[in-house]
Amino acid sequence: QVQLVESGGGVVQPGRSLRLSCAASGFTFSNTGMHWVRQAPGKGLEWLAIISYDGGYKYYADSVKGRFTLSRDNSKNTLYLEMNNPRAEDTAIYFCATQLRVAGIDYWGQGTLVTVSS
Amino acid sequence: DVVMTQTPLSLPVTPGEPASISCRSSQSLLDSGDGKTYLDWYLQKPGQSPQLLIYTLSNRASGVPDRFSGSGSGTDFTLKISRVEADDVGVYYCMQRMEFPFTFGPGTKVDIK
């Protein structure tokens, strides 16, 4: 079955770096675009970014553009989100997700919590 | 960016009764090229990840009961639950996929009266 498992969350100091990972299984990862969506504590969903199946196309929301970097390793079926210079407002649960069977984001991971604090 | 709004933000419901959530976008989500309206609905149950309910305006995702329906056009959209069940509680979000960045509405919290 399709599984998306995020990892790498934790406490990070403002201005430092953190890399999130999303391990994918149960589908052909190398054929599939991937998303990151986040949710600040007690808040709504915020779409962050998308990367194409081969990594050749990326789009970032303004809130993370220039600070966060998407990448993927199709040989490892893994998606990454490098968080550089994080701010307190980046504190959130980070979900990786994909549009696989139908239009719309139909598979989501369980999320990984990132807390930006000194 | 496309701004999404939802009303109401809180919706107490009675099991067995119908419920309706409205969503509005700041610009049309109709792609005149293919005739599709790029509006989805998601439900996030307490403590869970979001799940897709409705995609491209009115298509139910796999496993979604036919009690759920999506409708609307252009900039105004509605999610209807014909008969609410206790398991339907959570926060409902609309999201536009017409253009990047995708954007979500603020969410409508549905709970049982």
PDB file of N, CA, C and O in Angstrom, chain B residues 34-70:
ATOM      1  N   ASP B  34      -9.820  23.476 -20.551  1.00  0.00           N
ATOM      2  CA  ASP B  34     -10.310  22.098 -20.438  1.00  0.00           C
ATOM      3  C   ASP B  34     -11.685  22.004 -19.784  1.00  0.00           C
ATOM      4  O   ASP B  34     -12.224  20.905 -19.626  1.00  0.00           O
ATOM      5  N   GLY B  35     -12.232  23.155 -19.385  1.00  0.00           N
ATOM      6  CA  GLY B  35     -13.572  23.155 -18.811  1.00  0.00           C
ATOM      7  C   GLY B  35     -13.644  22.635 -17.389  1.00  0.00           C
ATOM      8  O   GLY B  35     -14.724  22.460 -16.838  1.00  0.00           O
ATOM      9  N   LYS B  36     -12.487  22.407 -16.755  1.00  0.00           N
ATOM     10  CA  LYS B  36     -12.487  21.867 -15.403  1.00  0.00           C
ATOM     11  C   LYS B  36     -12.340  22.989 -14.378  1.00  0.00           C
ATOM     12  O   LYS B  36     -11.685  24.009 -14.640  1.00  0.00           O
ATOM     13  N   THR B  37     -12.927  22.752 -13.224  1.00  0.00           N
ATOM     14  CA  THR B  37     -12.834  23.696 -12.115  1.00  0.00           C
ATOM     15  C   THR B  37     -11.953  23.091 -11.040  1.00  0.00           C
ATOM     16  O   THR B  37     -12.287  22.066 -10.445  1.00  0.00           O
ATOM     17  N   TYR B  38     -10.839  23.756 -10.758  1.00  0.00           N
ATOM     18  CA  TYR B  38      -9.800  23.156  -9.918  1.00  0.00           C
ATOM     19  C   TYR B  38      -9.975  23.516  -8.449  1.00  0.00           C
ATOM     20  O   TYR B  38      -9.200  24.287  -7.859  1.00  0.00           O
ATOM     21  N   LEU B  39     -10.997  22.914  -7.886  1.00  0.00           N
ATOM     22  CA  LEU B  39     -11.337  23.135  -6.492  1.00  0.00           C
ATOM     23  C   LEU B  39     -11.514  21.774  -5.820  1.00  0.00           C
ATOM     24  O   LEU B  39     -12.262  20.923  -6.314  1.00  0.00           O
ATOM     25  N   ASP B  40     -10.814  21.576  -4.708  1.00  0.00           N
ATOM     26  CA  ASP B  40     -10.887  20.328  -3.962  1.00  0.00           C
ATOM     27  C   ASP B  40     -11.389  20.606  -2.549  1.00  0.00           C
ATOM     28  O   ASP B  40     -11.279  21.721  -2.035  1.00  0.00           O
ATOM     29  N   TRP B  41     -11.877  19.543  -1.921  1.00  0.00           N
ATOM     30  CA  TRP B  41     -12.275  19.598  -0.512  1.00  0.00           C
ATOM     31  C   TRP B  41     -11.526  18.519   0.270  1.00  0.00           C
ATOM     32  O   TRP B  41     -11.399  17.379  -0.197  1.00  0.00           O
ATOM     33  N   TYR B  42     -11.051  18.900   1.441  1.00  0.00           N
ATOM     34  CA  TYR B  42     -10.330  17.989   2.330  1.00  0.00           C
ATOM     35  C   TYR B  42     -10.966  18.018   3.711  1.00  0.00           C
ATOM     36  O   TYR B  42     -11.500  19.033   4.146  1.00  0.00           O
ATOM     37  N   LEU B  43     -10.857  16.883   4.387  1.00  0.00           N
ATOM     38  CA  LEU B  43     -11.301  16.777   5.775  1.00  0.00           C
ATOM     39  C   LEU B  43     -10.110  16.351   6.615  1.00  0.00           C
ATOM     40  O   LEU B  43      -9.401  15.388   6.275  1.00  0.00           O
ATOM     41  N   GLN B  44      -9.896  17.079   7.693  1.00  0.00           N
ATOM     42  CA  GLN B  44      -8.869  16.674   8.647  1.00  0.00           C
ATOM     43  C   GLN B  44      -9.577  16.301   9.952  1.00  0.00           C
ATOM     44  O   GLN B  44     -10.057  17.176  10.679  1.00  0.00           O
ATOM     45  N   LYS B  45      -9.662  15.006  10.196  1.00  0.00           N
ATOM     46  CA  LYS B  45     -10.260  14.545  11.433  1.00  0.00           C
ATOM     47  C   LYS B  45      -9.296  14.790  12.586  1.00  0.00           C
ATOM     48  O   LYS B  45      -8.078  14.891  12.371  1.00  0.00           O
ATOM     49  N   PRO B  46      -9.811  14.886  13.799  1.00  0.00           N
ATOM     50  CA  PRO B  46      -8.941  15.180  14.951  1.00  0.00           C
ATOM     51  C   PRO B  46      -7.765  14.221  15.047  1.00  0.00           C
ATOM     52  O   PRO B  46      -7.939  12.996  14.997  1.00  0.00           O
ATOM     53  N   GLY B  47      -6.565  14.791  15.139  1.00  0.00           N
ATOM     54  CA  GLY B  47      -5.352  13.999  15.298  1.00  0.00           C
ATOM     55  C   GLY B  47      -4.874  13.276  14.064  1.00  0.00           C
ATOM     56  O   GLY B  47      -3.934  12.477  14.135  1.00  0.00           O
ATOM     57  N   GLN B  48      -5.488  13.558  12.918  1.00  0.00           N
ATOM     58  CA  GLN B  48      -5.123  12.844  11.688  1.00  0.00           C
ATOM     59  C   GLN B  48      -4.584  13.792  10.624  1.00  0.00           C
ATOM     60  O   GLN B  48      -4.713  15.015  10.734  1.00  0.00           O
ATOM     61  N   SER B  49      -3.998  13.199   9.606  1.00  0.00           N
ATOM     62  CA  SER B  49      -3.595  13.969   8.429  1.00  0.00           C
ATOM     63  C   SER B  49      -4.842  14.298   7.605  1.00  0.00           C
ATOM     64  O   SER B  49      -5.864  13.624   7.723  1.00  0.00           O
ATOM     65  N   PRO B  50      -4.753  15.315   6.779  1.00  0.00           N
ATOM     66  CA  PRO B  50      -5.901  15.620   5.895  1.00  0.00           C
ATOM     67  C   PRO B  50      -6.179  14.449   4.956  1.00  0.00           C
ATOM     68  O   PRO B  50      -5.291  13.665   4.633  1.00  0.00           O
ATOM     69  N   GLN B  51      -7.432  14.354   4.526  1.00  0.00           N
ATOM     70  CA  GLN B  51      -7.808  13.347   3.543  1.00  0.00           C
ATOM     71  C   GLN B  51      -8.627  14.034   2.455  1.00  0.00           C
ATOM     72  O   GLN B  51      -9.414  14.950   2.722  1.00  0.00           O
ATOM     73  N   LEU B  52      -8.430  13.590   1.238  1.00  0.00           N
ATOM     74  CA  LEU B  52      -9.148  14.146   0.104  1.00  0.00           C
ATOM     75  C   LEU B  52     -10.580  13.636   0.093  1.00  0.00           C
ATOM     76  O   LEU B  52     -10.814  12.430   0.172  1.00  0.00           O
ATOM     77  N   LEU B  53     -11.537  14.558  -0.001  1.00  0.00           N
ATOM     78  CA  LEU B  53     -12.948  14.182  -0.101  1.00  0.00           C
ATOM     79  C   LEU B  53     -13.451  14.326  -1.542  1.00  0.00           C
ATOM     80  O   LEU B  53     -14.005  13.409  -2.111  1.00  0.00           O
ATOM     81  N   ILE B  54     -13.268  15.521  -2.068  1.00  0.00           N
ATOM     82  CA  ILE B  54     -13.808  15.886  -3.383  1.00  0.00           C
ATOM     83  C   ILE B  54     -12.681  16.515  -4.188  1.00  0.00           C
ATOM     84  O   ILE B  54     -11.951  17.365  -3.664  1.00  0.00           O
ATOM     85  N   TYR B  55     -12.538  16.110  -5.457  1.00  0.00           N
ATOM     86  CA  TYR B  55     -11.535  16.731  -6.310  1.00  0.00           C
ATOM     87  C   TYR B  55     -12.178  17.277  -7.581  1.00  0.00           C
ATOM     88  O   TYR B  55     -13.197  16.765  -8.030  1.00  0.00           O
ATOM     89  N   THR B  56     -11.560  18.298  -8.108  1.00  0.00           N
ATOM     90  CA  THR B  56     -12.023  18.944  -9.331  1.00  0.00           C
ATOM     91  C   THR B  56     -13.525  19.224  -9.269  1.00  0.00           C
ATOM     92  O   THR B  56     -14.309  18.764 -10.105  1.00  0.00           O
ATOM     93  N   LEU B  57     -13.896  19.947  -8.261  1.00  0.00           N
ATOM     94  CA  LEU B  57     -15.233  20.486  -8.015  1.00  0.00           C
ATOM     95  C   LEU B  57     -16.228  19.467  -7.451  1.00  0.00           C
ATOM     96  O   LEU B  57     -16.872  19.752  -6.437  1.00  0.00           O
ATOM     97  N   SER B  58     -16.364  18.305  -8.108  1.00  0.00           N
ATOM     98  CA  SER B  58     -17.513  17.472  -7.751  1.00  0.00           C
ATOM     99  C   SER B  58     -17.249  15.975  -7.766  1.00  0.00           C
ATOM    100  O   SER B  58     -18.201  15.187  -7.672  1.00  0.00           O
ATOM    101  N   ASN B  59     -16.011  15.571  -7.876  1.00  0.00           N
ATOM    102  CA  ASN B  59     -15.680  14.147  -7.954  1.00  0.00           C
ATOM    103  C   ASN B  59     -15.300  13.601  -6.579  1.00  0.00           C
ATOM    104  O   ASN B  59     -14.357  14.096  -5.960  1.00  0.00           O
ATOM    105  N   ARG B  60     -16.023  12.606  -6.128  1.00  0.00           N
ATOM    106  CA  ARG B  60     -15.689  12.015  -4.823  1.00  0.00           C
ATOM    107  C   ARG B  60     -14.445  11.156  -4.929  1.00  0.00           C
ATOM    108  O   ARG B  60     -14.294  10.349  -5.861  1.00  0.00           O
ATOM    109  N   ALA B  61     -13.576  11.305  -3.946  1.00  0.00           N
ATOM    110  CA  ALA B  61     -12.379  10.476  -3.900  1.00  0.00           C
ATOM    111  C   ALA B  61     -12.770   9.055  -3.510  1.00  0.00           C
ATOM    112  O   ALA B  61     -13.879   8.803  -3.020  1.00  0.00           O
ATOM    113  N   SER B  62     -11.842   8.135  -3.723  1.00  0.00           N
ATOM    114  CA  SER B  62     -12.086   6.738  -3.437  1.00  0.00           C
ATOM    115  C   SER B  62     -12.487   6.536  -1.971  1.00  0.00           C
ATOM    116  O   SER B  62     -11.848   7.066  -1.057  1.00  0.00           O
ATOM    117  N   GLY B  63     -13.586   5.793  -1.762  1.00  0.00           N
ATOM    118  CA  GLY B  63     -14.020   5.478  -0.410  1.00  0.00           C
ATOM    119  C   GLY B  63     -14.859   6.537   0.264  1.00  0.00           C
ATOM    120  O   GLY B  63     -15.334   6.326   1.391  1.00  0.00           O
ATOM    121  N   VAL B  64     -15.060   7.665  -0.379  1.00  0.00           N
ATOM    122  CA  VAL B  64     -15.857   8.741   0.220  1.00  0.00           C
ATOM    123  C   VAL B  64     -17.342   8.438   0.007  1.00  0.00           C
ATOM    124  O   VAL B  64     -17.771   8.217  -1.132  1.00  0.00           O
ATOM    125  N   PRO B  65     -18.122   8.437   1.079  1.00  0.00           N
ATOM    126  CA  PRO B  65     -19.553   8.111   0.947  1.00  0.00           C
ATOM    127  C   PRO B  65     -20.283   9.103   0.057  1.00  0.00           C
ATOM    128  O   PRO B  65     -19.907  10.277  -0.023  1.00  0.00           O
ATOM    129  N   ASP B  66     -21.360   8.619  -0.569  1.00  0.00           N
ATOM    130  CA  ASP B  66     -22.100   9.510  -1.470  1.00  0.00           C
ATOM    131  C   ASP B  66     -22.944  10.526  -0.711  1.00  0.00           C
ATOM    132  O   ASP B  66     -23.671  11.321  -1.330  1.00  0.00           O
ATOM    133  N   ARG B  67     -22.839  10.525   0.623  1.00  0.00           N
ATOM    134  CA  ARG B  67     -23.462  11.601   1.412  1.00  0.00           C
ATOM    135  C   ARG B  67     -22.764  12.951   1.156  1.00  0.00           C
ATOM    136  O   ARG B  67     -23.339  14.015   1.406  1.00  0.00           O
ATOM    137  N   PHE B  68     -21.530  12.869   0.685  1.00  0.00           N
ATOM    138  CA  PHE B  68     -20.746  14.071   0.411  1.00  0.00           C
ATOM    139  C   PHE B  68     -20.874  14.454  -1.064  1.00  0.00           C
ATOM    140  O   PHE B  68     -20.733  13.599  -1.947  1.00  0.00           O
ATOM    141  N   SER B  69     -21.108  15.735  -1.306  1.00  0.00           N
ATOM    142  CA  SER B  69     -21.164  16.195  -2.686  1.00  0.00           C
ATOM    143  C   SER B  69     -20.580  17.592  -2.784  1.00  0.00           C
ATOM    144  O   SER B  69     -20.686  18.396  -1.852  1.00  0.00           O
ATOM    145  N   GLY B  70     -19.961  17.848  -3.920  1.00  0.00           N
ATOM    146  CA  GLY B  70     -19.382  19.155  -4.176  1.00  0.00           C
ATOM    147  C   GLY B  70     -20.035  19.790  -5.384  1.00  0.00           C
ATOM    148  O   GLY B  70     -20.361  19.101  -6.351  1.00  0.00           O
TER     149      GLY B  70
END
